[in-house]
Amino acid sequence: MAFSHTGFLGDRMTGKALEIGVCATASAGFLLFGYDQGVMSGIITEPIFLGTFPKMAEDYKLGSIQALVVAIYEIGCLIGSFIIIGYGDKLGRRRAVLIGAAIMLVGTAIQTSSTTLAQLIIGRIVTGAGNGMNTSSIPVWQSEMAPPKIRGFLVLFEGALITGGVMISYWINYGFWFYNKSSFQWRFPVAFQAFFGTILIIGILAFPESPRWLLKHGKEKEAAQIMARLKQCDVDDQELQKDIEDIKKINEITAGRKLTVKEFCSNGPDMHLWRASIAFAAQAFQQIGGINLVTYYATVVFENSLGFDPTFARLLTGVLGTEYFLSALVALFVVDRLGRRRLMMWNAAGMGLAMMVAGIGLSVGNQSGAYAATVMIFLFNTFFAIGWLGVTWLYPAEVTPIRIRAEANGLSTSANWLFNYAVVQLSPIMINTIAWKTYFVFMCFNFAFIPVVYYTFVETNGYKLEAMDTIFQIAHKNKENPVWVEKRVRKGNTDEAHAVENRSSSTASGEGEKEKVEDTEHKEDA
C-alpha cells in the first residue's frame, strides 16, 4: 500500500475519533519506549542471563560492564535524535516514526538472538536509534494534531503510557522469573517489545500527517482536508481558513531560507535560543533528577541496596511499576488545570525531599531504614510521574516555533538521552562506591531545578502553538523576561492579551513581515 499523507483510513474518521486514533498510535510508541526502559531491570540479575553474559554481574568491575550494556541504549537513542535534528523536517512526522519503528524491530531481533555481549550491545544501540527517532517525532506530530484545550491531556496520556510500558515489563519479568529452564526466561521479555512496534507501524500508516508540516511544505490542499476532518467542518470554514492563513504567514516569513546554526541560536524577535534552551533544559532535568536510577535498576536497588531477596525484589518492582503508572494518570487531570510550570516546580521539591529521606534511611544501615528508603522510592516515583514524566515531552513541542520545532525537539530529546546515559552509566558505580550518598546527589539536582523553572520556563498551557511566538516577540521588543510577559497576558493585560488572542496581528501586513525578517537577518549578521 502506497504511503499517503492522509493515511489508509481516508475520510472514515473525523473529530474526536480521529484525535483518539492519533493518540492511540502515539501511545503505542511510548508504551514501547517504557517497555524497553524497564525490561532490563529484572533481567540483569537473572542467573540464566548472567550465565550467558557473566561480565554483566554487578560485582564485575564495580558494575561498570553492566552499566555500559544497559546505558549504551541511550547512545543509540541519542544517535536517533540527531538523525531527526538533521532530517526530521524533510522526512515528515509520520515517515520519521515509521522508519524509527522499523529500526526498533531490527534491533529487537538482534537483542533477542544474542549469544555474545557484543551482539547484545549492537542490538541495544540499533533499538535505541529507532526509539530516539520516534521520541523526537511523536510528540511533535501529536501536539500539532491536537486542539489547544486538550493538547496537554493527550500528550501526557502518552507519558502515562511510558509508565504503562515500564509496568508491563516489570510484571512480565516477574512472571518469567519462575521459568528457569532455559534462556527463554529473558529472551521472550526482550522479544515482546516487537508487539508494540508493530502496532505503531500500523497506526502511522492509518492516520494523517501533521497539517502544520504539510503547510510548511506547500501542501495546502492536503493540510486543509486534514484540518477539516479534525475540526469536523467544511474546508471553506472561516475559522479553519483563518488558522491556515496564520500558519502560512509564519511560514512565509522564512520561506526559501535554510535554517542556519546562527538563526537557530539567535535571540532575535522569536527568541530561538531562549526557547530551544528551555526545551533542552526540560528534557535534561527530567533525567538529572534520578528517575532512571529507579527505572533501570529497580530490582538491583531492591536486592542489593535495600537487601530484599530476589523473588520479593521482583514482586516489589512490579508493584512499583503499577504505582508509577497510576501516579502518571493523575497528571492527565491536573496538567491543563495547574499548568506546566507549577507541576514541574512543586514536584521537583517533592522529588528532592524523597531523595533526601531515602539517603538518610539508608545511612542508618538497618531494616527500618531500608523500609523507609523503600517508601521514599515509591514517593519519588509518584512526584516524578505527576510533574516530570509527560510534561517534559509536551513542553518542547509547545514552546518552540514551527521554524525550528523539529530541530529543537530533536535537540531537546538528545539532551534526554545524553543525560539518561550519564545517569544509567554512573548509578551502579555510585551505589557501589558512595552508597547512600548517591541519593543526596540527586536531592541537590532536584532542588536546583525549582529556581531555573521559575525564572526561565514560560507557561504554555492553553495557547495555540503560534500564539507563543507573539509572547516572545513582545518580550523581545520590551527587552524583558518572557515569563513575566506571559503572566501579564494570562491576567488579561488588554493590549498584549489582544495581540496574543489575534495571532495574525504580528504578521498582519506584508510590511510587518518584512520588518521582522529584516530585523532577524540584521541580528544574525551583527
PDB file of C-alpha atoms in Angstrom, residues 16-17 33 49 102 171 189 271 293 295 322 325 345 421 505:
ATOM      1  CA  LYS A  16     -12.660  13.146  18.417  1.00  0.00           C
ATOM      2  CA  ALA A  17     -12.465   9.685  16.854  1.00  0.00           C
ATOM      3  CA  PHE A  33       9.653   3.287  24.945  1.00  0.00           C
ATOM      4  CA  PHE A  49      21.092 -14.330  31.753  1.00  0.00           C
ATOM      5  CA  ALA A 102      11.185  -0.417  11.656  1.00  0.00           C
ATOM      6  CA  TRP A 171       5.365  -7.877  35.593  1.00  0.00           C
ATOM      7  CA  PRO A 189      10.596 -10.411  27.569  1.00  0.00           C
ATOM      8  CA  MET A 271      13.970  34.318  20.684  1.00  0.00           C
ATOM      9  CA  LEU A 293      18.379   5.090  38.914  1.00  0.00           C
ATOM     10  CA  THR A 295      13.547   2.605  36.448  1.00  0.00           C
ATOM     11  CA  THR A 322       1.985  -0.272  38.905  1.00  0.00           C
ATOM     12  CA  PHE A 325       1.574   4.058  36.119  1.00  0.00           C
ATOM     13  CA  MET A 345       8.340  23.132  40.435  1.00  0.00           C
ATOM     14  CA  TYR A 421      23.094   7.747  29.520  1.00  0.00           C
ATOM     15  CA  SER A 505      -1.722  40.904  14.297  1.00  0.00           C
TER      16      SER A 505
END
